[in-house]
mmCIF file of C-alpha atoms in Angstrom:
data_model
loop_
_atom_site.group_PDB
_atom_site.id
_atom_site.type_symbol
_atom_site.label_atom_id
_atom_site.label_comp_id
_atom_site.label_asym_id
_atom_site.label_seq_id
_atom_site.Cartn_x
_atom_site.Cartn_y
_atom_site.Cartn_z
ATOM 1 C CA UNK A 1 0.000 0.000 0.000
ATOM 2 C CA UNK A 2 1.486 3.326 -1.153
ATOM 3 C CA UNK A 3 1.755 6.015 1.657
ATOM 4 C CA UNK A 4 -0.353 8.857 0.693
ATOM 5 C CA UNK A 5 1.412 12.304 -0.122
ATOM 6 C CA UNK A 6 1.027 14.626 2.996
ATOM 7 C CA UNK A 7 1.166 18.469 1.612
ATOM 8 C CA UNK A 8 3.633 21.051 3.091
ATOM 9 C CA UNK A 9 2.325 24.512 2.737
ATOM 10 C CA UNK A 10 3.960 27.937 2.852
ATOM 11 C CA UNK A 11 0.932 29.595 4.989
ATOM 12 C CA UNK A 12 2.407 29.529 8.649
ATOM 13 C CA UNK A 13 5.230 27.803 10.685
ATOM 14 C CA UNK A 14 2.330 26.918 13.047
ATOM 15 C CA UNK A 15 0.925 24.426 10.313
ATOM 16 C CA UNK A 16 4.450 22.096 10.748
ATOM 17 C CA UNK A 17 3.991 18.940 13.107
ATOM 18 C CA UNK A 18 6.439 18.129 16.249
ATOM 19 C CA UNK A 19 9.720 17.831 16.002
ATOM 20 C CA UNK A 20 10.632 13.854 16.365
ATOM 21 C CA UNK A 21 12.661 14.374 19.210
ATOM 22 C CA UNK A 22 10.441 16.254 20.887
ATOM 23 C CA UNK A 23 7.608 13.611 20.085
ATOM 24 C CA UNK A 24 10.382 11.619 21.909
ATOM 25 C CA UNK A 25 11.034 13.644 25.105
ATOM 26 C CA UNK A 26 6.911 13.802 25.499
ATOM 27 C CA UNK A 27 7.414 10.126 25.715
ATOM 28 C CA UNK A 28 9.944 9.877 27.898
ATOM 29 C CA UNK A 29 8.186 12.251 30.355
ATOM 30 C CA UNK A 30 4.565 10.030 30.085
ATOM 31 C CA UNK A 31 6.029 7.749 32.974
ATOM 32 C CA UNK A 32 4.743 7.157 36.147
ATOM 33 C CA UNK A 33 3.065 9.769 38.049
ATOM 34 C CA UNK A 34 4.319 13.389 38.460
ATOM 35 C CA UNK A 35 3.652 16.643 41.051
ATOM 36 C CA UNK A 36 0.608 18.209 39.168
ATOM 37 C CA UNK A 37 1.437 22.054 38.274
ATOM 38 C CA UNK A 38 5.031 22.611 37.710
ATOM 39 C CA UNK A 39 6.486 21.077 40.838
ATOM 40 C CA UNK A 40 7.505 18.167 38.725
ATOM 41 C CA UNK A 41 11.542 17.188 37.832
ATOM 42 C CA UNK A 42 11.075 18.247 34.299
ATOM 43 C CA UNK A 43 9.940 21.982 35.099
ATOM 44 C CA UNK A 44 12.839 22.071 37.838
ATOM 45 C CA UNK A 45 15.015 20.976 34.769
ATOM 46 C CA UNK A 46 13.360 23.378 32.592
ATOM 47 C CA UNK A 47 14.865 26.446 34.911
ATOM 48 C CA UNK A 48 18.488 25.178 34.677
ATOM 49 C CA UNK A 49 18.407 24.752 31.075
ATOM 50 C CA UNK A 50 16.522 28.466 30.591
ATOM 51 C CA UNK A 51 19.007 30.324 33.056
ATOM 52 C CA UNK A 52 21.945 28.311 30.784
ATOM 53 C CA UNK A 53 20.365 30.663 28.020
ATOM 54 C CA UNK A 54 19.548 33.237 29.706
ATOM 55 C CA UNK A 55 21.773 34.213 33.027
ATOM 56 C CA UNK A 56 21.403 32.851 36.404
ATOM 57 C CA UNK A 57 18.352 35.313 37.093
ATOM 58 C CA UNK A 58 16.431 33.936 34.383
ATOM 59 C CA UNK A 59 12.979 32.089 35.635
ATOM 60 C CA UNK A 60 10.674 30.195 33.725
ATOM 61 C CA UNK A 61 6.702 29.921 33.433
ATOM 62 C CA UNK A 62 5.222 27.560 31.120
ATOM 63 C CA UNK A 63 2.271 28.404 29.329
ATOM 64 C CA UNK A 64 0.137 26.864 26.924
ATOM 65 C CA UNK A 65 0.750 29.149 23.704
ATOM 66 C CA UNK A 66 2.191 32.224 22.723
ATOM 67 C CA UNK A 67 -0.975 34.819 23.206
ATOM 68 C CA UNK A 68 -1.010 33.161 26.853
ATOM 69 C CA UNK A 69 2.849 34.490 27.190
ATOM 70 C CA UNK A 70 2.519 37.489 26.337
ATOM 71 C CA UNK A 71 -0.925 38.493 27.747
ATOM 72 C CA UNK A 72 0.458 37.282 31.509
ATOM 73 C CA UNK A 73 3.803 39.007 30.923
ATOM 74 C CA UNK A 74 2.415 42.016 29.567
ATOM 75 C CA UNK A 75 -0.232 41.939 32.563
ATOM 76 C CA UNK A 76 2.369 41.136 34.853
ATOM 77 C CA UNK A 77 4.776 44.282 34.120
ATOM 78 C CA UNK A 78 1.830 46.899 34.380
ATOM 79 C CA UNK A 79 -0.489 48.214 36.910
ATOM 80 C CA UNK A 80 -3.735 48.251 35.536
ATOM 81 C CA UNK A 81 -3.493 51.995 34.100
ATOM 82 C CA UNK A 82 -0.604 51.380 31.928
ATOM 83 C CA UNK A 83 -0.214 50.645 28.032
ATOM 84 C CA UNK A 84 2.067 49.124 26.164
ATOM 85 C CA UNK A 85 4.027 50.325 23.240
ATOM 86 C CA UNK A 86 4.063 48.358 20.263
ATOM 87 C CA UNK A 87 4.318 48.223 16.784
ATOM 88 C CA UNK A 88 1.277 48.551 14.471
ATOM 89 C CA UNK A 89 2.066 45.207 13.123
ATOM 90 C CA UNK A 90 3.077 43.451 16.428
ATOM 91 C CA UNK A 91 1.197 40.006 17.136
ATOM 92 C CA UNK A 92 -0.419 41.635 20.117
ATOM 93 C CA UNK A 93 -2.151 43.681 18.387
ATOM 94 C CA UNK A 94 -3.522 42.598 14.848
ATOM 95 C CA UNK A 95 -3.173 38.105 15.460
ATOM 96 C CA UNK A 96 -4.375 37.808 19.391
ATOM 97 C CA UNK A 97 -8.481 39.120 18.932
ATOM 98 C CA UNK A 98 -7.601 41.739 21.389
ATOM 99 C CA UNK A 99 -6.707 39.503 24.144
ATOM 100 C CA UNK A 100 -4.395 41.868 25.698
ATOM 101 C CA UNK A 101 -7.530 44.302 26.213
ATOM 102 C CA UNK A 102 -10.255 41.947 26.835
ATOM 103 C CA UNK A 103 -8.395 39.573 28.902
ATOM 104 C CA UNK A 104 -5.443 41.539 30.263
ATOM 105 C CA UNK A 105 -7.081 45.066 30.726
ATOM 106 C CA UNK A 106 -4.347 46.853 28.923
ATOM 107 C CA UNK A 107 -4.116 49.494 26.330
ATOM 108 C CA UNK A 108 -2.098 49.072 23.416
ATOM 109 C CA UNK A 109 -0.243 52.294 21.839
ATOM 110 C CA UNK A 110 0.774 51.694 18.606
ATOM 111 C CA UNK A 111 3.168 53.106 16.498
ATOM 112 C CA UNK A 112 3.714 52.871 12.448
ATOM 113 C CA UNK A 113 6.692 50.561 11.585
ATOM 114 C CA UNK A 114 7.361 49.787 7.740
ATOM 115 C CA UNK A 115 9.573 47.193 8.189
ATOM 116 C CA UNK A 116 8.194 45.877 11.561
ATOM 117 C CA UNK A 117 11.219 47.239 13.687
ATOM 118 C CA UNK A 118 10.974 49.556 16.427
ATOM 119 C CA UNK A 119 12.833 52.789 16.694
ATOM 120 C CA UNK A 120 13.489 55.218 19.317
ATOM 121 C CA UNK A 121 12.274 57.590 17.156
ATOM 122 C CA UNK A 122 8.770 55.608 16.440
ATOM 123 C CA UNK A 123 8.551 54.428 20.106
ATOM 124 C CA UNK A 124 8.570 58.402 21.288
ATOM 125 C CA UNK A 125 5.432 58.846 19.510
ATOM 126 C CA UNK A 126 3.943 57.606 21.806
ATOM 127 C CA UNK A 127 5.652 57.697 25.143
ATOM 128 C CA UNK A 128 4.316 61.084 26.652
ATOM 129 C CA UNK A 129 1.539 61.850 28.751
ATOM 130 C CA UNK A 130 2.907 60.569 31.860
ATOM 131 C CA UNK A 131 0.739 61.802 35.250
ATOM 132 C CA UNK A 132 -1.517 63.222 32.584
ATOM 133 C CA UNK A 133 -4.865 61.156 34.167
ATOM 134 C CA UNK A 134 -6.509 61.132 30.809
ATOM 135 C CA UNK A 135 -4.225 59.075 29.393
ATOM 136 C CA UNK A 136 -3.030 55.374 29.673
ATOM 137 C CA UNK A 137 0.399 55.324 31.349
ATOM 138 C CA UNK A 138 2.566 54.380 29.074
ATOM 139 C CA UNK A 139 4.755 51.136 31.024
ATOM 140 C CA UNK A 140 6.315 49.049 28.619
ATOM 141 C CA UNK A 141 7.625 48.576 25.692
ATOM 142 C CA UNK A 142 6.701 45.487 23.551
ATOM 143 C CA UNK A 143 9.018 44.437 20.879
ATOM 144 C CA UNK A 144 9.039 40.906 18.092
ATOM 145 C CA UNK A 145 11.880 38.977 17.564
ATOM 146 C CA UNK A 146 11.997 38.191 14.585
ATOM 147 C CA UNK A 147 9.465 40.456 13.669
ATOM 148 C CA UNK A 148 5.578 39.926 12.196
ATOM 149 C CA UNK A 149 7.251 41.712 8.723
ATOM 150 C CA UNK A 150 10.087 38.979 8.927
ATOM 151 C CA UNK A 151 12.460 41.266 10.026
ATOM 152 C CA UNK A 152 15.761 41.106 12.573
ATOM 153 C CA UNK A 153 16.380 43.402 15.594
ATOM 154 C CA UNK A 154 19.961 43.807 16.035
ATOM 155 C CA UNK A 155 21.594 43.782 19.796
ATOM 156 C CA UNK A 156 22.521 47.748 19.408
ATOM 157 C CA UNK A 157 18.785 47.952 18.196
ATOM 158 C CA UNK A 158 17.383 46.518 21.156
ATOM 159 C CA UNK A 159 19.987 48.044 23.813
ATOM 160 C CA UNK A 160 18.504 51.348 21.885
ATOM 161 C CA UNK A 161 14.765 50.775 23.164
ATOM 162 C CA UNK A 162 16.187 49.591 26.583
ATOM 163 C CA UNK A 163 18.259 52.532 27.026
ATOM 164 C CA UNK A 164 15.161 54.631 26.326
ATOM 165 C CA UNK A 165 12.516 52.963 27.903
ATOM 166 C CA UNK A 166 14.598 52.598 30.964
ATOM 167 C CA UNK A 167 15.329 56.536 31.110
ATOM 168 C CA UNK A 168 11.531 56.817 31.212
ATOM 169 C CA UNK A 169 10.658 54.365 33.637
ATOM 170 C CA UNK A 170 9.243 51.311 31.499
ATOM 171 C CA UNK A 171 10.275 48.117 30.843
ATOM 172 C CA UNK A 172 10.921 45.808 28.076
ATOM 173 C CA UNK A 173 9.151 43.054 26.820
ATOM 174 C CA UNK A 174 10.453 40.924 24.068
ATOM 175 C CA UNK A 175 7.819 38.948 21.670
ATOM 176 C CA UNK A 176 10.317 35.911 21.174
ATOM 177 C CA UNK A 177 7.574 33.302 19.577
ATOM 178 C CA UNK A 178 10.763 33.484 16.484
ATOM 179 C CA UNK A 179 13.140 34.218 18.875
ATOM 180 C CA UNK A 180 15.443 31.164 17.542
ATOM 181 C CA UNK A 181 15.291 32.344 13.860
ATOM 182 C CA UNK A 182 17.183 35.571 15.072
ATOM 183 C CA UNK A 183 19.516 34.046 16.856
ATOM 184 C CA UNK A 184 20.218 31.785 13.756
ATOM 185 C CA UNK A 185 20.059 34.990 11.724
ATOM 186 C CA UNK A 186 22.551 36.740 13.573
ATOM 187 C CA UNK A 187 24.755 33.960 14.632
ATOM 188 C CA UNK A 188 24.256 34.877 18.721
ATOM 189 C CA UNK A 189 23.254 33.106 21.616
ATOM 190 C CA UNK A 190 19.556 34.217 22.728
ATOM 191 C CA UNK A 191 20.896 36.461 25.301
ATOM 192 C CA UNK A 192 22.870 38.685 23.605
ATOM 193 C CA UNK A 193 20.056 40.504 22.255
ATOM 194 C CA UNK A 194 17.767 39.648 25.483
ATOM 195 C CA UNK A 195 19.524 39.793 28.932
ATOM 196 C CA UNK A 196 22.938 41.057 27.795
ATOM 197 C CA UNK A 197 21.089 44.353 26.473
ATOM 198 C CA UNK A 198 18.889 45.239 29.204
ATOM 199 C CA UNK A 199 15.480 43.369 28.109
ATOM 200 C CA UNK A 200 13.515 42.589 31.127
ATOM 201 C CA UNK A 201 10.907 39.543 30.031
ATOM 202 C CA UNK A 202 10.903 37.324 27.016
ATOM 203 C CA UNK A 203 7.771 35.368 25.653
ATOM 204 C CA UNK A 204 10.056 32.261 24.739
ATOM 205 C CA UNK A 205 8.313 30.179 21.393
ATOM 206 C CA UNK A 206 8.822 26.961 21.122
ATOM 207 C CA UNK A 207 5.164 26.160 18.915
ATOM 208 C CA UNK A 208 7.134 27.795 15.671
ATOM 209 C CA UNK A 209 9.993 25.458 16.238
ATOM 210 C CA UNK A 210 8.635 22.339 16.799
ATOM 211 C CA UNK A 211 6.962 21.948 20.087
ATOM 212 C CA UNK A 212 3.357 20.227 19.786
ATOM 213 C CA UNK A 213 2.013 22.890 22.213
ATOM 214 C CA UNK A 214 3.872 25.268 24.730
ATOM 215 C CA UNK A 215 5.717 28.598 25.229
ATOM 216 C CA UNK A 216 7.276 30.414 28.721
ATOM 217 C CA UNK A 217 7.059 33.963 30.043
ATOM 218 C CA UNK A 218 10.987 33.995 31.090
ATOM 219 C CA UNK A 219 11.821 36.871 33.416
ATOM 220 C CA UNK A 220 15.241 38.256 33.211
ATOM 221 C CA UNK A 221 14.918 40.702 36.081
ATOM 222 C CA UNK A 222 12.259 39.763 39.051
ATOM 223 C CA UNK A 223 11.783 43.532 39.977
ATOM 224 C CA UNK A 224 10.046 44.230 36.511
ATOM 225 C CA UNK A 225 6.936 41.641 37.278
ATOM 226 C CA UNK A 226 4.566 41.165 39.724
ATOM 227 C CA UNK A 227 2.555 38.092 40.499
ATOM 228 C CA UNK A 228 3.277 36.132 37.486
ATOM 229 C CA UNK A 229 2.379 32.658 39.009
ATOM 230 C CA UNK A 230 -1.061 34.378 39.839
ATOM 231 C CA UNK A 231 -1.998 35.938 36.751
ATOM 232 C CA UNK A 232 -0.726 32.428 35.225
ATOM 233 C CA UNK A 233 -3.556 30.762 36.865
ATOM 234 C CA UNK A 234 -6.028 33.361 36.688
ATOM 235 C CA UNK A 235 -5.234 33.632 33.040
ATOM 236 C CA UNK A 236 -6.056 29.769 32.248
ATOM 237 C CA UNK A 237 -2.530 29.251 31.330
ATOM 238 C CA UNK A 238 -1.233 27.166 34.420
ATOM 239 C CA UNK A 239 -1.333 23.653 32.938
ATOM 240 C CA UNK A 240 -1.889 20.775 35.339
ATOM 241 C CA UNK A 241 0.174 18.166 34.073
ATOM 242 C CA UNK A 242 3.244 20.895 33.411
ATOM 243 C CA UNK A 243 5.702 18.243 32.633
ATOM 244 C CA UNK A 244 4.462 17.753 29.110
ATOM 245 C CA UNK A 245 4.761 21.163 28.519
ATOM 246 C CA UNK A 246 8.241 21.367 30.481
ATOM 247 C CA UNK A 247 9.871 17.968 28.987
ATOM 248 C CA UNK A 248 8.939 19.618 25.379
ATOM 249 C CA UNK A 249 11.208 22.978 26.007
ATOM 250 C CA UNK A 250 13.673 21.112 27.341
ATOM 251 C CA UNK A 251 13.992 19.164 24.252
ATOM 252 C CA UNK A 252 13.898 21.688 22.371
ATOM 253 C CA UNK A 253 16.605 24.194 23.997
ATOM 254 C CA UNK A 254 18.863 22.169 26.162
ATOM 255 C CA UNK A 255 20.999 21.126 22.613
ATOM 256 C CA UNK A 256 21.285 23.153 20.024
ATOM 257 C CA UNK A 257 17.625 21.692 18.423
ATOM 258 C CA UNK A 258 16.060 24.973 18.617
ATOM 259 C CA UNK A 259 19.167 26.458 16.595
ATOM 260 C CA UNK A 260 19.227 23.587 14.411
ATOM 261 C CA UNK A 261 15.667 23.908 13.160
ATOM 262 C CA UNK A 262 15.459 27.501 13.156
ATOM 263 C CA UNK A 263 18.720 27.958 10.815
ATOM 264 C CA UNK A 264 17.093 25.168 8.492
ATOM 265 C CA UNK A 265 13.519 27.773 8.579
ATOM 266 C CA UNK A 266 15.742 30.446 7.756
ATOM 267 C CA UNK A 267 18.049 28.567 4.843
ATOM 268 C CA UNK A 268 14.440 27.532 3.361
ATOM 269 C CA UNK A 269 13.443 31.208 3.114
ATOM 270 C CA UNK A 270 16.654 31.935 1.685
ATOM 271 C CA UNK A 271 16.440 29.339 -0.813
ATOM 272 C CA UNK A 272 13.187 30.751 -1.549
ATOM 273 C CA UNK A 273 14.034 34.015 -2.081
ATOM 274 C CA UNK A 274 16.872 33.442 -4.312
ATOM 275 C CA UNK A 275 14.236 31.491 -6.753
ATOM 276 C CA UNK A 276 11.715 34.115 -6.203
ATOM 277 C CA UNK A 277 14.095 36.787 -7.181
ATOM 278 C CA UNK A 278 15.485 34.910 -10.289
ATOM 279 C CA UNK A 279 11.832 34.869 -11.822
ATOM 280 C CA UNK A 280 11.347 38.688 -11.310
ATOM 281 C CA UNK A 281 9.372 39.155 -8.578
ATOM 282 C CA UNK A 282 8.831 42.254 -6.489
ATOM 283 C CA UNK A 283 9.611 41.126 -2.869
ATOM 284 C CA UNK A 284 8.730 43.640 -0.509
ATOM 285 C CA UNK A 285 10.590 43.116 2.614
ATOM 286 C CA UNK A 286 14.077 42.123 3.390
ATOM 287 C CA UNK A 287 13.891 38.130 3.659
ATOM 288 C CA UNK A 288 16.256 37.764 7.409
ATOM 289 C CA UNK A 289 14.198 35.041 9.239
ATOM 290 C CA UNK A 290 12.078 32.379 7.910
ATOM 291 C CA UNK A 291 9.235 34.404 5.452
ATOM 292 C CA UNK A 292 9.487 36.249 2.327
ATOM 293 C CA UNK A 293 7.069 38.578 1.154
ATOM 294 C CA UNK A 294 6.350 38.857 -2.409
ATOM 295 C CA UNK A 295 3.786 40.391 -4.894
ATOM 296 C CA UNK A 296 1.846 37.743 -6.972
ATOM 297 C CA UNK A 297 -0.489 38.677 -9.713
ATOM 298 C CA UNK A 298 -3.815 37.298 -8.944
ATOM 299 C CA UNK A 299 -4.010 34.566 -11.491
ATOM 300 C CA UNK A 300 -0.275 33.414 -10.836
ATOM 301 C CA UNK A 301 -1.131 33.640 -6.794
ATOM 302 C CA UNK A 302 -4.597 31.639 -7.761
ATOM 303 C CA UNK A 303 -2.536 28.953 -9.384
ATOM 304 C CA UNK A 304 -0.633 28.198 -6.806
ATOM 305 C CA UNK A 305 -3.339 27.810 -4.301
ATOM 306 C CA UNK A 306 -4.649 24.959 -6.052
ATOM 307 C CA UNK A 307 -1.627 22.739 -4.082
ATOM 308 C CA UNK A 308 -0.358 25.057 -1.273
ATOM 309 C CA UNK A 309 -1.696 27.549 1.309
ATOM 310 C CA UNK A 310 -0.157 30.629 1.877
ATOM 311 C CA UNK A 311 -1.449 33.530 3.950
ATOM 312 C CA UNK A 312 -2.176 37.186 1.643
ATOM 313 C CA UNK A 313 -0.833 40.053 3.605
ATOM 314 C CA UNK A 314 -1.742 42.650 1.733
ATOM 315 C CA UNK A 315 -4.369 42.413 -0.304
ATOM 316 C CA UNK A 316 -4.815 46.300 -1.973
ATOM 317 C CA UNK A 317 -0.948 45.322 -4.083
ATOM 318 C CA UNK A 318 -1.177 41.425 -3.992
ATOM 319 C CA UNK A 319 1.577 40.901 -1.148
ATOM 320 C CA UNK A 320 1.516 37.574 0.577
ATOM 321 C CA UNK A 321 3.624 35.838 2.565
ATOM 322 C CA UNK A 322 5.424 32.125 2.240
ATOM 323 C CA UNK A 323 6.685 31.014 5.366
ATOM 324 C CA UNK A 324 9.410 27.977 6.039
ATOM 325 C CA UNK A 325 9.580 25.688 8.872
ATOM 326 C CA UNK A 326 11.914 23.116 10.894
ATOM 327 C CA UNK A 327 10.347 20.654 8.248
ATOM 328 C CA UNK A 328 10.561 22.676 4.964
ATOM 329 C CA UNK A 329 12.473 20.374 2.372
ATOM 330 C CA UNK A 330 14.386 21.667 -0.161
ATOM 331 C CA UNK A 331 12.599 20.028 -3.294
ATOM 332 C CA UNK A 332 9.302 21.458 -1.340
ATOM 333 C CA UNK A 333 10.914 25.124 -1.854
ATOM 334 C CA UNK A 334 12.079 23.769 -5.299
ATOM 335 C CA UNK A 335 8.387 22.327 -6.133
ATOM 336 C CA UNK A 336 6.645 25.882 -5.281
ATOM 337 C CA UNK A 337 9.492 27.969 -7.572
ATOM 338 C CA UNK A 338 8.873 25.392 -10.402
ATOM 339 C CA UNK A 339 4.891 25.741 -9.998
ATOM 340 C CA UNK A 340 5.527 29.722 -10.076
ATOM 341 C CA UNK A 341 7.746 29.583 -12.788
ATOM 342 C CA UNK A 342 4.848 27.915 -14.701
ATOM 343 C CA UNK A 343 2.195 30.423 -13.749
ATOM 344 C CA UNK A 344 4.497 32.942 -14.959
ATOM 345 C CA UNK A 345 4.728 31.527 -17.994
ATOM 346 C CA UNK A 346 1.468 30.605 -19.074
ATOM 347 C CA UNK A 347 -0.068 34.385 -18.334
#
């Protein structure tokens, strides 16, 4: 019996299965009983291998998925009349059905950024109006890495917004559901652009890169949160059997698997790119993670939905976006730039 052909599409990371070895480590962990809600060996594991990453202040909460991170950092670094500055493209604003307002209670100031990076400049739009009582106080600063636009923040980028935010008296939060496709951009462990230049919490992905389910709200300095085990629970994200969520981002980021399958994202989206770019295509955005962004003519994009999903982004000048994963192959890259060649052609 022939094994049926399983499609891999260019619409989201998020559509990629588990990693095998972290189907493994899930496993491994379904043994025996364990302490229900974190107090199990793998979630004490889980803290050595995320201050190894991160610095020896670094702690670890494991949540179920990334909107769940960053709504109980977020909530977690603000009293409940502050705001957060983000871009206008940031996850937390435009993917998470206003979660951080209707669940969180928090006010989102949002700032124009073409190629999804912060700036000082963009991020002192709207930091003002503080004691003014008719306006949100602005508290922290909320940045992606790798960005929604599939862009890279530098370390001197992100010491930038520290350095600012901190003169003003907010903190730092760090978006890091692509986290390990920076890193692999850059060539840098994860904390020299997190704890080594000032950031404060992290929303550490691991669903992007593998993990069936799971993300943690790491906090790189305890005086910029408050109550984070509390808003956990009150936030539905305190999972009751925690090791399966624990033995997961262990697998994933006590080796170099996270690097591993992020660089192989990234070298996908290269690969794409350089095929896109050979046929002519406008792309839009600077390919540095694992997306590129690329005009399609209607009838070429239409084509190519007959095999593969991909996500439009911008629908007024025919942008979308193809996005790689840890399981992208090569001759599935090579597949979609032949299948686009031949749309091309036939207009």
């Amino acid at each position: 019996m022939s094994t049926p052909h399983v499609p891999r599409h260019f619409a989201s990371d998020n559509y990629a299965g588990a990693h095998p070895e972290v189907l493994e480590a899930l496993g491994a962990a379904n043994v025996g009983h364990a302490p229900a809600y974190g107090d199990d060996p793998h979630t004490a594991h889980l803290q050595d291998v995320v201050r190894a990453h991160f610095g020896s202040a670094a702690v670890a909460y494991p949540v179920f998925n990334g909107t769940g991170a960053n709504v109980v950092a977020l909530q977690a670094m603000l009293p409940r009349w502050g705001a957060v500055i983000c871009s206008a493209s940031a996850h937390v604003n435009t993917d998470e059905n206003a979660a951080p307002e209707r669940v969180g209670g928090l006010k989102l100031l949002t700032a124009p950024t073409p190629d999804g990076r912060l700036t000082p400049e963009l991020v002192a739009r709207q930091a003002h109006g503080f004691g003014d009582v008719h306006r949100a106080q602005p508290g922290v600063v909320s940045l992606t890495q790798s960005t929604e636009l599939g862009t890279v923040y530098r370390p001197e980028d992100v010491r930038a917004l520290v350095d600012q935010a901190h003169a003003l008296g907010m903190r730092v939060h760090v978006d890091g559901a692509r986290l390990s496709n920076a890193a692999a951009r850059l060539g840098l462990p994860l904390r020299a652009f997190t704890t080594d230049v000032g950031v404060d919490v992290v929303s550490l992905g691991g669903t992007k890169n593998g993990l069936l389910f799971g993300e943690a709200v790491v906090v790189l300095d305890p005086a910029a949160v408050d109550g984070v085990g509390y808003l956990r629970k009150s936030g539905m994200q305190l999972a009751s059997k925690m090791r399966f969520v624990s033995a997961q981002l262990v697998a994933l980021y006590e080796g170099d698997l996270w690097l591993r399958s992020a660089a192989h994202a990234n070298a996908m989206a290269d690969r794409l790119r350089a095929g896109v770019d050979a046929l002519g295509l406008d792309v839009t955005l600077p390919t540095e993670a694992n997306a590129v962004f690329v005009r399609l003519p209607a009838d070429v994009a239409a084509a190519l939905r007959r095999r593969w999903r991909f996500y439009d982004w911008d629908p007024t000048d025919g942008t979308v976006r193809l996005m790689c994963a840890f399981d992208t192959t090569t001759q599935d890259v090579d597949d979609l730039l032949s299948a686009l060649g031949d749309a091309l052609a036939a207009r």
